[in-house]
Structures are given as structure tokens and as C-alpha cells.
XYZ file of C-alpha atoms in Angstrom:
125
model
C 0.000 0.000 0.000
C 1.401 3.364 -1.025
C 1.602 6.219 1.434
C 1.817 9.876 0.540
C 3.130 12.923 2.307
C 0.882 15.979 2.592
C 2.964 17.674 -0.109
C 2.411 14.789 -2.481
C -1.321 14.880 -1.795
C -1.365 18.614 -2.495
C 0.304 17.917 -5.859
C -2.057 15.036 -6.652
C -5.345 16.658 -5.633
C -4.785 20.375 -6.074
C -6.049 21.041 -2.550
C -3.920 23.272 -0.348
C -2.425 22.042 2.911
C -4.826 24.318 4.767
C -7.779 22.770 2.943
C -6.584 19.253 3.750
C -6.276 20.186 7.432
C -9.711 21.833 7.366
C -11.342 18.813 5.727
C -9.754 16.569 8.328
C -10.839 18.849 11.190
C -14.503 19.014 10.103
C -14.682 15.278 9.407
C -14.890 15.400 5.638
C -11.620 13.516 5.453
C -11.376 10.603 7.852
C -8.594 10.259 10.366
C -5.382 10.424 8.410
C -2.669 8.066 9.586
C 0.567 9.339 10.996
C 4.102 8.033 11.005
C 6.167 7.533 14.151
C 7.138 11.218 14.098
C 3.460 12.244 14.063
C 3.531 13.455 10.454
C 0.439 12.822 8.360
C 0.644 9.976 5.858
C -2.158 9.553 3.341
C -3.174 6.271 1.707
C -4.416 5.536 -1.798
C -7.875 5.426 -0.249
C -7.448 8.928 1.175
C -6.293 10.249 -2.198
C -9.191 8.536 -3.973
C -11.668 9.970 -1.467
C -10.194 13.437 -1.980
C -10.698 12.973 -5.721
C -14.409 12.411 -5.077
C -14.528 15.412 -2.761
C -12.839 17.492 -5.482
C -15.503 16.382 -7.965
C -18.347 17.224 -5.596
C -16.820 20.559 -4.628
C -16.065 21.553 -8.210
C -19.660 20.805 -9.187
C -21.012 23.006 -6.410
C -22.059 20.577 -3.693
C -22.296 22.427 -0.379
C -19.972 21.267 2.399
C -22.956 20.227 4.529
C -24.020 17.783 1.810
C -20.461 16.540 1.350
C -20.310 15.924 5.101
C -23.594 14.001 4.922
C -22.185 11.902 2.071
C -19.003 11.226 4.079
C -21.046 10.258 7.133
C -23.196 7.879 5.091
C -20.127 6.318 3.499
C -18.543 5.684 6.877
C -21.751 4.059 8.153
C -21.460 1.209 5.678
C -23.146 -0.388 2.717
C -26.638 -0.230 4.209
C -26.563 3.524 3.422
C -25.972 3.018 -0.300
C -29.618 3.776 -1.249
C -29.427 7.083 0.620
C -26.068 7.885 -0.991
C -27.603 7.209 -4.391
C -30.470 9.628 -3.636
C -28.023 12.300 -2.459
C -25.824 11.925 -5.554
C -28.811 11.803 -7.921
C -30.147 15.049 -6.434
C -26.736 16.640 -6.890
C -26.500 15.280 -10.440
C -29.854 16.909 -11.222
C -28.528 20.246 -9.933
C -25.390 19.836 -12.066
C -27.578 19.128 -15.129
C -29.470 22.363 -14.467
C -26.191 24.285 -14.124
C -24.907 22.814 -17.393
C -28.145 23.729 -19.207
C -27.948 27.275 -17.842
C -24.316 27.585 -18.943
C -25.178 26.260 -22.423
C -27.924 28.878 -22.708
C -25.509 31.639 -21.683
C -22.857 30.257 -24.007
C -25.351 30.557 -26.860
C -25.822 34.246 -26.046
C -22.048 34.756 -26.080
C -21.712 32.950 -29.405
C -24.509 35.056 -30.930
C -22.750 38.242 -29.773
C -19.456 37.074 -31.284
C -21.234 36.374 -34.577
C -22.900 39.786 -34.440
C -19.502 41.491 -34.076
C -18.034 39.397 -36.896
C -20.956 40.422 -39.097
C -20.405 44.094 -38.205
C -16.741 43.784 -39.206
C -17.671 42.261 -42.551
C -19.985 45.149 -43.572
C -18.128 47.507 -45.906
C -18.057 51.102 -44.758
C -20.393 53.442 -46.602
C -18.560 56.130 -48.518
């Protein structure tokens, strides 16, 4: 089993050291192991979990919901149906965000085309 230093986890996940400490303090990241000198050592499982947290965070899931998801995960497989409901609700919100962004992107593309059309009109003399 591979172990990672906090610096390596920062490189791998893109989270800052402060964020890693915060996530550990609030319970979003489980108890991270430590070496004999008391320094944090992360496992592949920790890094994988942080990847999921990154995905949820980047798609706008509130910390309270991420904490609920973490709590359910730690409780065991009997919570899988509830985890599915939580993730499906979040997925629906992401779909709405994507649709809204596509709509706004269309407006931007129409404005770009408008300006291109303006540039292609010869000046009246």
C-alpha cells in the first residue's frame, strides 16, 4: 500500500495544505494516519476519497451535503440507497447548471457572430 506525504497529496489533488487540514478537522476527510514522528501519511484510499470530494466541490455541492455523504459512506453499505439519492439530487442540480451555462454560451456565441458580421460590412462612402 502506497503512502503519501501531505505535499504529495497537495500535488495530486490540487487542494492546499490548509484545505486538507480543514477537511480533516470538520470530518470530511477521515482520520489520516501518521508516522512515528506524528507526520500525516495519506493512503491511496485517502487520495481517492479526496478525488471524489474534489468532484463534488467543483460541481457546487455544499460542504454540509459533502459531510452528509461522508457520514453515510462511513456508516457502511446499508446507506448506499441514501447515498444514491443524495448523488442523484446533486447530479440533477449539475444538469441544471450545465443547461444554464449552455444557454448563456449561446448568447455569447450570438454576440461574437454579431460582431463578426459588423466587421464584414463595408463602410459606406
